[in-house]
Coordinates of C-alpha atoms in Angstrom, one line a residue:
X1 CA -29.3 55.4 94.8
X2 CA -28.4 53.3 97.7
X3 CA -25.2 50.9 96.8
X4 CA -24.7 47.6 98.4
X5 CA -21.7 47.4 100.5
X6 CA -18.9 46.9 98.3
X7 CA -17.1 43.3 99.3
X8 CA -13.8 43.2 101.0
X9 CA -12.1 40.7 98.5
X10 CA -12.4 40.3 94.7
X11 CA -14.3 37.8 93.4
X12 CA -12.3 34.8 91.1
X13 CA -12.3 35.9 87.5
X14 CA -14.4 33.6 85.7
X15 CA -16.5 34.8 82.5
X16 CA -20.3 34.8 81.8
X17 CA -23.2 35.4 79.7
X18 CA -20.8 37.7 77.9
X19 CA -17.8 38.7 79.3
X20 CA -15.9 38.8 82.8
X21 CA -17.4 41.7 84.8
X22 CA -17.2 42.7 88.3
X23 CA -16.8 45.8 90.9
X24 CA -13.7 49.0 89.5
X25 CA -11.3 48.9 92.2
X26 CA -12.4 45.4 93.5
X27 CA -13.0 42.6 91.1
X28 CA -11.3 45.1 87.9
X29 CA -8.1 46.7 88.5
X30 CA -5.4 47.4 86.1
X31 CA -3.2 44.5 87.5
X32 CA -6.0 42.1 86.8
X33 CA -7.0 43.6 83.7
X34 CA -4.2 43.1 81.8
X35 CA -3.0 40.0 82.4
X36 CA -7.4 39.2 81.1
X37 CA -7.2 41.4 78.0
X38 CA -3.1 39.2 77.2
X39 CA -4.8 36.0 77.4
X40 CA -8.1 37.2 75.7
X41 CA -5.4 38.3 72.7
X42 CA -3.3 35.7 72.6
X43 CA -6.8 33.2 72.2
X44 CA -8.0 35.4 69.4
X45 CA -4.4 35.0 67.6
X46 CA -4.4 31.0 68.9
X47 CA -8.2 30.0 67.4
X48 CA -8.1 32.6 64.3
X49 CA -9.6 30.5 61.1
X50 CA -6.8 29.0 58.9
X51 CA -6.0 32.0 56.0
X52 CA -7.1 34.8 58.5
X53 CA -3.5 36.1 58.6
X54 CA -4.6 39.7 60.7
X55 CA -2.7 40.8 63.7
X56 CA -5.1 43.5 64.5
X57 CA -7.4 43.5 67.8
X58 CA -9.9 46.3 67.5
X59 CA -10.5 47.8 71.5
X60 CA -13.4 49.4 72.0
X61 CA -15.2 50.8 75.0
X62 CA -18.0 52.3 76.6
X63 CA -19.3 55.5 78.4
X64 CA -18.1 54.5 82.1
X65 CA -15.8 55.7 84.7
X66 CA -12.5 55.0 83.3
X67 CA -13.7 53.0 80.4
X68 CA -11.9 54.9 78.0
X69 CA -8.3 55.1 80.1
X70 CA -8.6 51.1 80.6
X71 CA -9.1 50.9 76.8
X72 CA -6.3 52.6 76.2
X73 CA -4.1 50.5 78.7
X74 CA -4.9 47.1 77.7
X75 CA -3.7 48.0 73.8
X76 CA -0.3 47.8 76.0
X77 CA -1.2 44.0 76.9
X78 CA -2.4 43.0 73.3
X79 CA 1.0 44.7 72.0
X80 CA 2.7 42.9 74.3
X81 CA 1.4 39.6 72.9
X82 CA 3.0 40.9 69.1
X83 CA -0.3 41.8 68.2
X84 CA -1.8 45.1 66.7
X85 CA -4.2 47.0 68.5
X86 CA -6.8 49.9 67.2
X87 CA -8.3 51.3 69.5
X88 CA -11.8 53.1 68.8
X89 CA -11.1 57.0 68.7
X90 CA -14.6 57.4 70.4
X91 CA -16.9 55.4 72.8
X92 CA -19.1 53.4 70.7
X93 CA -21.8 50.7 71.3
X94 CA -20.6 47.8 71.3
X95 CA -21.8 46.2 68.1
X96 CA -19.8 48.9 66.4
X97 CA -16.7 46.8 67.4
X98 CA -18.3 43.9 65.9
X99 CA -18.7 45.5 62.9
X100 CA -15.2 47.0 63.1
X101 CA -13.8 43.4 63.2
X102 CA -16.1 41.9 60.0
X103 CA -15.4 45.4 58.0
X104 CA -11.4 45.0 58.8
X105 CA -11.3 41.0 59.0
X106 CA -9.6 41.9 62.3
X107 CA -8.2 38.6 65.0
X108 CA -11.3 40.1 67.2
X109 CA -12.5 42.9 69.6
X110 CA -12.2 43.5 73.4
X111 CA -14.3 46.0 74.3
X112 CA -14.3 47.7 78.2
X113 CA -17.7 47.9 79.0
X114 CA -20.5 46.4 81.9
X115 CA -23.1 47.0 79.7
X116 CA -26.1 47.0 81.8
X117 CA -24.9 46.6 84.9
X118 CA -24.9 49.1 88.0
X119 CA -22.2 52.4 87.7
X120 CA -19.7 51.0 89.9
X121 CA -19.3 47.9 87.9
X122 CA -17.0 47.5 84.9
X123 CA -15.9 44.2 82.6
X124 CA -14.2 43.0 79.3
X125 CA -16.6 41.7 76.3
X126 CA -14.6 39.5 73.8
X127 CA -16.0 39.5 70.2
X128 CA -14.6 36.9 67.7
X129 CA -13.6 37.0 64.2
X130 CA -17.1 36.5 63.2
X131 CA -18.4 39.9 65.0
X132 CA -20.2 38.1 67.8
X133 CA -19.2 37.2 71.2
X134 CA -17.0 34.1 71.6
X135 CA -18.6 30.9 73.4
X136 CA -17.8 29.5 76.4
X137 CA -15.4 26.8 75.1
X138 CA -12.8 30.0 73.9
X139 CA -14.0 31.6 77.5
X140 CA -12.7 28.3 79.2
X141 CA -9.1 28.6 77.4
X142 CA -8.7 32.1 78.3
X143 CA -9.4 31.2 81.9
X144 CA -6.9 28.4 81.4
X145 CA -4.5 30.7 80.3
X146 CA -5.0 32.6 83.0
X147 CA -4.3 29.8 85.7
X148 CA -0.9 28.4 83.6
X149 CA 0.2 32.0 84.1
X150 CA 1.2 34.0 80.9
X151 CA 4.9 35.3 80.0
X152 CA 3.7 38.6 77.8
X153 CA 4.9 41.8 79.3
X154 CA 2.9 45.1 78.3
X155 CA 4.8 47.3 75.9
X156 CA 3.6 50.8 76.2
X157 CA 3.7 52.8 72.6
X158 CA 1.6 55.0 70.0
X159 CA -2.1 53.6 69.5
X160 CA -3.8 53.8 66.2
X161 CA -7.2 55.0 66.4
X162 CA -10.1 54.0 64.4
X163 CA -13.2 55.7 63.3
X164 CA -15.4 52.7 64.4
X165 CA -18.3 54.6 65.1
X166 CA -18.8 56.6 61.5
X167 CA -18.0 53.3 59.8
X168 CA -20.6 51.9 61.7
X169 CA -23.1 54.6 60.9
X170 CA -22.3 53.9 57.6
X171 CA -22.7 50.4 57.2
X172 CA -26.2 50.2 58.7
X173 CA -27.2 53.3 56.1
X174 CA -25.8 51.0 53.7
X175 CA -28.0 48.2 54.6
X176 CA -31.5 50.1 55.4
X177 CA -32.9 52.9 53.4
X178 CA -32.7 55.6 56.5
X179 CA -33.9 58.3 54.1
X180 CA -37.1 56.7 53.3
X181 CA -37.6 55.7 57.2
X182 CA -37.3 59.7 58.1
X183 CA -39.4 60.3 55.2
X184 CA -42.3 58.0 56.5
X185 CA -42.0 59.7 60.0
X186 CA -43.0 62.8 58.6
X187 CA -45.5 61.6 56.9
X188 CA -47.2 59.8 59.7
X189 CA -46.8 62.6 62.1
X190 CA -44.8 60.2 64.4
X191 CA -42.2 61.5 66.6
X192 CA -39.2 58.8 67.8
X193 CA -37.8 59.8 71.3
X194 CA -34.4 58.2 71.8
X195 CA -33.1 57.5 75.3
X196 CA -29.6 55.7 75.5
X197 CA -29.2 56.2 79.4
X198 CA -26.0 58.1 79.2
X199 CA -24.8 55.6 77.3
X200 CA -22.2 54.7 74.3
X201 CA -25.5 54.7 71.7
X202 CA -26.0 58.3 72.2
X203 CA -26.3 60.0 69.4
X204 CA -26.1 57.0 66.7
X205 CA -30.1 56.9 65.9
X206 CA -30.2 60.6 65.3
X207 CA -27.1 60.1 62.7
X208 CA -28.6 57.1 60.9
X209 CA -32.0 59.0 60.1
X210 CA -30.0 62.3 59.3
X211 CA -30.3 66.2 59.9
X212 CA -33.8 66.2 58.2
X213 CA -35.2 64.0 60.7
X214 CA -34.0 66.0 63.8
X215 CA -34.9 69.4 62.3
X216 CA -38.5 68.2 62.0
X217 CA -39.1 66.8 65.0
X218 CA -39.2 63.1 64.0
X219 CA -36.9 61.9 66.6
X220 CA -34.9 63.6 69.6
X221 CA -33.1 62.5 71.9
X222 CA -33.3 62.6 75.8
X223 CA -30.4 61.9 78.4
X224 CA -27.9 62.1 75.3
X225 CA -25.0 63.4 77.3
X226 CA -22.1 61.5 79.6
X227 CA -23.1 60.7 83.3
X228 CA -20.5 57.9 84.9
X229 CA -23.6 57.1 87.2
X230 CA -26.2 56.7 84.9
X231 CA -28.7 59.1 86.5
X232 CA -28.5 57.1 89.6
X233 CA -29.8 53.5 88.2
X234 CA -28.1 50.9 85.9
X235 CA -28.0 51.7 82.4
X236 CA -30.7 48.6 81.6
X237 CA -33.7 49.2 79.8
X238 CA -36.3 48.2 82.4
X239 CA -39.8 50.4 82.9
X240 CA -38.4 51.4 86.8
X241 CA -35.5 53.6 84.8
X242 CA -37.6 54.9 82.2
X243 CA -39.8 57.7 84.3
X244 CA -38.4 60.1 82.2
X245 CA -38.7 58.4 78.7
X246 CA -42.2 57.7 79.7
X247 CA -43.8 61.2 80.7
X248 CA -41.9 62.1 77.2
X249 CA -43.7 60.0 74.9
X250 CA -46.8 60.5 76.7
X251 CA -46.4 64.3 76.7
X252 CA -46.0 64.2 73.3
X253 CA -49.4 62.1 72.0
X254 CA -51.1 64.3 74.4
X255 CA -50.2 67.3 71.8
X256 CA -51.4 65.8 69.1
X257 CA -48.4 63.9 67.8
X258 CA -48.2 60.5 68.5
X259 CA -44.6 58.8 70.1
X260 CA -42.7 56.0 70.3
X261 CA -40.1 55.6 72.7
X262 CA -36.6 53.8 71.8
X263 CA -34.6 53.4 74.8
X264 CA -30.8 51.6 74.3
X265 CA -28.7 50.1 77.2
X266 CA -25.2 51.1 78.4
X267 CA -23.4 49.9 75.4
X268 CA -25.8 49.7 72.7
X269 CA -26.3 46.1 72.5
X270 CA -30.3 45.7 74.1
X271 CA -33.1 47.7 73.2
X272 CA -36.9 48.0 74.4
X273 CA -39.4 50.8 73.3
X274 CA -42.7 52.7 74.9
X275 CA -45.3 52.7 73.0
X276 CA -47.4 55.7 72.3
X277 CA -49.6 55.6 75.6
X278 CA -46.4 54.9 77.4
X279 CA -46.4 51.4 78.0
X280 CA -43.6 49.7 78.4
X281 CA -42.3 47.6 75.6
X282 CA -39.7 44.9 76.2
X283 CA -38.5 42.8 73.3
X284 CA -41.0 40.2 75.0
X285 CA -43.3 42.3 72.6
X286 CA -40.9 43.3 70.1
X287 CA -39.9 40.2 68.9
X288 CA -43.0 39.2 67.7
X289 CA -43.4 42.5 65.7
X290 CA -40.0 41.8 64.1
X291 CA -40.7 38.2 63.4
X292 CA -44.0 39.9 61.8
X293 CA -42.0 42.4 60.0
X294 CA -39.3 40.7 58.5
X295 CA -41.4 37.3 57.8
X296 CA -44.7 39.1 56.7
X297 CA -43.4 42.4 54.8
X298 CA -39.6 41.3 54.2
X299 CA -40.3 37.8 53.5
X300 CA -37.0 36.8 54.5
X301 CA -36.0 33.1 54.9
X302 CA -34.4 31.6 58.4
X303 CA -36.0 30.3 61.5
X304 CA -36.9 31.8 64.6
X305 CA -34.5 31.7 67.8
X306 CA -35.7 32.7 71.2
X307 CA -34.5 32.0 74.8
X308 CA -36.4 29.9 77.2
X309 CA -37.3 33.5 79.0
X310 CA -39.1 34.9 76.0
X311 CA -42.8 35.2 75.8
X312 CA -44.9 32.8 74.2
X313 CA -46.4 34.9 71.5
X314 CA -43.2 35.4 70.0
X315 CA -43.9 31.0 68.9
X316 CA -47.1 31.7 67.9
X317 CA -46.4 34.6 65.4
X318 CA -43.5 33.1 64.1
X319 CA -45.6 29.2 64.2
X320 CA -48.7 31.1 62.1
X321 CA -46.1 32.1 59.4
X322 CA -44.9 28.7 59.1
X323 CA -41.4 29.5 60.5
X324 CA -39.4 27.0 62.9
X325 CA -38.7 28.1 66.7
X326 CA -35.8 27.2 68.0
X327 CA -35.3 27.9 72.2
X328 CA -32.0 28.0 73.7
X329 CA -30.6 29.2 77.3
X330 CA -30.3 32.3 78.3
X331 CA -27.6 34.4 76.8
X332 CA -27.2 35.4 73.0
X333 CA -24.0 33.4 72.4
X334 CA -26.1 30.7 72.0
X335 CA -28.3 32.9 69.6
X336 CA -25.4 33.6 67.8
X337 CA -23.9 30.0 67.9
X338 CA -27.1 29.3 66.0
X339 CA -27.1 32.0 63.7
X340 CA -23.8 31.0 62.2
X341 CA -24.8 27.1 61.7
X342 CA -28.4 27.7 60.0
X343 CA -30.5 30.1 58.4
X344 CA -31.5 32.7 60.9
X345 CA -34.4 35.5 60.3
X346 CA -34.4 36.7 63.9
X347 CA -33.1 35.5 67.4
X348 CA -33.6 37.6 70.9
X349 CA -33.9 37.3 73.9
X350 CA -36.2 38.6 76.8
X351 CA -33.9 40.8 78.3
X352 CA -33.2 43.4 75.1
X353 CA -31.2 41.1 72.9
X354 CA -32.1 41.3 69.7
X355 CA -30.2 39.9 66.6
X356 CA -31.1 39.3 62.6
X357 CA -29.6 36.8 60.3
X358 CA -28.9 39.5 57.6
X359 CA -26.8 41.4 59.9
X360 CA -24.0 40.2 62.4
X361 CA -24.4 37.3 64.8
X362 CA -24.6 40.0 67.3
X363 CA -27.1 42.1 69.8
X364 CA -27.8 45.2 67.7
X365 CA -29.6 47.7 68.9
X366 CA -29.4 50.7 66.7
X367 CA -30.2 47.9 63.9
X368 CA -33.2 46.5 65.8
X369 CA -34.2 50.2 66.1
X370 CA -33.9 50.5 62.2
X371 CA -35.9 48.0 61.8
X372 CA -38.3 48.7 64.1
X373 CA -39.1 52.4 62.9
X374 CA -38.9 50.7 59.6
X375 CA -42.4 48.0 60.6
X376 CA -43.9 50.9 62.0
X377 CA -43.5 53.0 58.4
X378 CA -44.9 50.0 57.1
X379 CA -47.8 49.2 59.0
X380 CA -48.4 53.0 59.0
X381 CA -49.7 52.7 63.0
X382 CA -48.3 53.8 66.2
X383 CA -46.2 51.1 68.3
X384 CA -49.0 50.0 70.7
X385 CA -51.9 49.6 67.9
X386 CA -49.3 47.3 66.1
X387 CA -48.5 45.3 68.8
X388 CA -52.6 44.8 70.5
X389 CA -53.1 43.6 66.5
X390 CA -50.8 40.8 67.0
X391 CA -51.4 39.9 70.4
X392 CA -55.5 39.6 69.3
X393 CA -54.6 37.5 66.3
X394 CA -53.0 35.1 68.2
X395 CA -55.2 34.4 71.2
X396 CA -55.7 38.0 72.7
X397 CA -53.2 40.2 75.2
X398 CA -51.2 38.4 77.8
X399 CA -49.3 40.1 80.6
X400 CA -45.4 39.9 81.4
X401 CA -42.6 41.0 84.0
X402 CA -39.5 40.2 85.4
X403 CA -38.4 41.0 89.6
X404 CA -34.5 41.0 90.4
X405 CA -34.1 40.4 93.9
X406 CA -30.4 40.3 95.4
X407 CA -29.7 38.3 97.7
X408 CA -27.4 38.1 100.5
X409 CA -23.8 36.7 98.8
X410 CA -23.0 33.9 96.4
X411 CA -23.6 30.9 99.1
X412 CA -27.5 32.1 99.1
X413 CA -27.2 31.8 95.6
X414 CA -25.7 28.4 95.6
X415 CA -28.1 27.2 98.7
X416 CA -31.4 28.3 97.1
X417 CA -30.0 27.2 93.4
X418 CA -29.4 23.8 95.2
X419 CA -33.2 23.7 96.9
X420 CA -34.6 24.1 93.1
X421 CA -32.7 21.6 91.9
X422 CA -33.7 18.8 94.1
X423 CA -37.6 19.8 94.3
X424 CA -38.9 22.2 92.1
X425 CA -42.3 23.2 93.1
X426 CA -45.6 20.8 92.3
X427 CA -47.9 23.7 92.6
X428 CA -47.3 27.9 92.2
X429 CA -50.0 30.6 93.7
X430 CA -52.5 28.0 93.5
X431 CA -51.9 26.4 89.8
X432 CA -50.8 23.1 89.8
X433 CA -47.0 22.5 87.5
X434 CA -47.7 21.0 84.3
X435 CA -43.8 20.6 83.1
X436 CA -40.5 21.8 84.8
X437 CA -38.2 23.3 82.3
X438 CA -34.4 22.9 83.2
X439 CA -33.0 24.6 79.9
X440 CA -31.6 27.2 81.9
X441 CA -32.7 28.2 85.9
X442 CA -36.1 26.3 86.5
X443 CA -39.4 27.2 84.0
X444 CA -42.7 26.2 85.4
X445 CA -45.5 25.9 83.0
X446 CA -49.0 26.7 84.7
X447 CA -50.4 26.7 81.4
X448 CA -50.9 28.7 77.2
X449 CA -49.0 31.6 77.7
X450 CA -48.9 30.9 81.8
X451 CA -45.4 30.4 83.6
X452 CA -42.5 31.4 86.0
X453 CA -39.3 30.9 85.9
X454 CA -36.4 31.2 87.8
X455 CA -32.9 32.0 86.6
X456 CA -29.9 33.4 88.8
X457 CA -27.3 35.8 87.4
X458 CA -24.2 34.5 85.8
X459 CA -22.1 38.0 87.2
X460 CA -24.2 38.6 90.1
X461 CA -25.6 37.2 93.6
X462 CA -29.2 38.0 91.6
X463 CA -32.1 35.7 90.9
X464 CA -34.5 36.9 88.5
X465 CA -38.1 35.8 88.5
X466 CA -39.7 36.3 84.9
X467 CA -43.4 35.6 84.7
X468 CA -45.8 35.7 81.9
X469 CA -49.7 35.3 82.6
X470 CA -53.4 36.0 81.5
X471 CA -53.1 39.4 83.1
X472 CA -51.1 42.3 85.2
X473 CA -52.9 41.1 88.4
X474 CA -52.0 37.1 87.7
X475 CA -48.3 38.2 87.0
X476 CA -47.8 40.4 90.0
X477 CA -49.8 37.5 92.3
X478 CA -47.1 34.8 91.3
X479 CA -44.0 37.1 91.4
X480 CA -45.2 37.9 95.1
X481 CA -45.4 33.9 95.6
X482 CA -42.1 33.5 94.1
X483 CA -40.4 36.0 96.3
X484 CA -41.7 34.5 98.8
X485 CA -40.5 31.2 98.2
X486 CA -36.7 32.5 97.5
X487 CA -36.2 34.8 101.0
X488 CA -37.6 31.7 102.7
X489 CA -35.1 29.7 101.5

């Protein structure tokens, strides 16, 4: 893999999505760090609920190049703020944090981790009290800290370690009956092939469904081991990364045992699936199955959150069970946000993001893979055959895809974000605009399950170009329009 040049000065450290992230060695280096993690400690202590009396900051961390060492360094910084740290004794998806900080009634988490983002990139997630990521009000304050200029001083000493990962493990077992889900494997002759990229999940799905499951084939595991470069591509789970994952599952219904893929980011927190002729399944598709699931089978109560990027089918299954849709910017915080005012049955997002109100107000991916092995048991069909099922009964099959194209530095980014702003295209590849959407980037409705959208990166000098359309051919026609449009710019 060919890097881009890395820049000559670090960038200002400003948080978004989730997190502050940025280039090891440039934009994160240990004197940066820990002046970040003191005043991300100090705002957990500062904005803990009245009667929360912790002092404890769970650190967790994920599978990258001196992830684990950084971990260990900033439990200096939140000591030095009279605070307790416990740091994770292994790496560990991130939700397993979360669930560290719920299960212990911990201040918070700060986890080291880029989660999907190229090798050479690292960052620092903060999880509140409530095991979800802070908003951007408590991500303003740190950064205010950060300006005022802070008075802790590190103070190096023994770090307690915590199990996070086998309570974790535990806790989902606790909430889903993994027995019966290996059990219904076996009995519908369906293998699960797990690929967590290298990543801090490996391992976790194969302990949740228990030695039985592995010894009969019901799910494996692929690219389980530690690789600081990810194979060569970011740890995200998009269809150009999954060659491997792929040719698995299809190798496997071509011997007479069906497959479904299960693929997990860098840190554990997004997840998308192949189905059993190897297509690629993002949560675009997902979500509606889970909606399907949990409404349908589970009959559980809550509305339906999505973000403005999320397919259109995932409304119309969740409209023809009679459940409210709520859509909200990109980014699960505001998921979450929502999840902890009303009554939540599931919330996700395009990009892998999945979250359910019975669980944490978090991205869980090892939980959304429960739950997805779980619909399958229970529809007692491969992947694919479950998801053309839905798709027919709402309309019939629509086609979706997303294009990252970097451009040149930050001032393209602000020069073309500037452009769409003032004149958002009347007509794309020949359809005329029926409403511009400015929830988050630009959305352009061509029509029923017809649009584009623009969005830029909140960490990078990236615009993404998300499409949905009648067909593969329609989609890849206006992504070519839309790149088009950008490099002129």
């Amino acid at each position: 893999m060919a890097s881009a040049p890395l820049p000559l000065e670090a960038s200002p450290i400003a948080f978004g999505t989730d997190g502050w992230r940025g280039i090891l060695g440039v934009d994160i280096t240990m004197e940066r760090l820990l002046p970040v993690a003191a005043a991300s400690a100090q705002e957990l202590a500062h904005s803990a609920p009245q009667g929360l009396e912790s002092r404890e900051v769970v650190i967790g961390y994920d599978r990258r190049f001196l992830a684990p060492e950084l971990a260990e360094a900033i439990c200096s910084a939140v000591r030095g703020c009279g605070l307790e740290p416990l740091l994770c004794d292994t790496p560990t998806p991130t939700p397993a944090s979360s669930w560290a900080v719920v299960q212990r009634q911990a201040l918070g988490a700060l986890v080291i981790t880029a989660s999907h983002n190229p090798p050479e990139w690292l960052g620092l997630k903060i999880k509140g009290p409530f095991g979800g990521s802070v908003e951007g009000d408590f991500t303003h304050r740190v950064e205010t800290r950060l300006a005022a200029g802070g008075i802790s001083v590190p103070i190096p000493g023994e770090v307690r370690r915590l199990a996070a990962l086998n309570a974790y493990v535990a806790g989902l077992q606790a909430k889903v009956n993994t027995t019966a889900l290996a059990e219904g494997l076996e009995r519908l002759g369906l293998t699960v092939i797990v690929d967590p990229m290298h990543g801090s999940a490996a391992g976790v799905l194969p302990a949740l469904l228990g030695e039985r499951a592995t010894a009969s084939g019901a799910i494996r595991e692929i690219r389980a081991q530690r690789d600081p470069l990810f194979g060569g591509n970011p740890p995200e789970p998009l269809a150009p990364y999954l060659g491997e994952l792929i040719a698995a599952v299809q190798a496997s219904t071509a011997a007479g045992r069906p497959a479904v893929g299960i693929v997990f980011d860098g840190d554990g927190d997004r997840i998308a699936a192949v189905d059993e002729r190897g297509r690629f399944c993002s949560t675009q598709l997902l979500m509606p199955l889970f909606i399907d699931h949990l409404a349908r089978a589970r009959q559980l109560p809550g509305s339906v959150v999505k973000t403005v990027s999320g397919s259109d089918l995932m409304q119309l299954v969740a409209e023809g069970l009679g459940r409210r849709v709520l859509e909200k910017p990109v980014g699960f915080k505001y998921i979450a946000a929502e999840m902890l005012a009303s009554e939540v049955l599931v919330g996700g997002e395009e990009s892998g993001g999945v979250g359910f109100g019975m669980h944490l107000p978090e991205r869980d991916a090892p939980f959304a893979a429960l739950l997805l092995i779980e619909a399958l048991v229970e529809g007692g069909v491969p992947l694919g055959e479950r998801i053309d099922a839905l798709q027919q009964r709402c309309g019939g099959a629509a086609a979706y895809d997303r294009l990252d194209l970097r451009l040149p530095d930050m001032e393209a980014r602000r020069r073309l974000e500037a452009k769409l702003a003032a004149a958002p295209p009347s007509a794309v590849a020949g359809s005329p605009v029926l409403e511009v959407i400015t929830t988050d980037g630009v959305k352009l409705r061509l029509g029923p399950s017809h649009w584009l959208m623009l969005r830029f990166s909140g960490t990078e000098p990236l615009l993404r170009l998300y499409c949905e359309a009648p067909s593969e051919a329609r989609v890849a026609e206006v992504l070519g329009w839309a790149r088009t449009l950008a490099e002129a710019a």
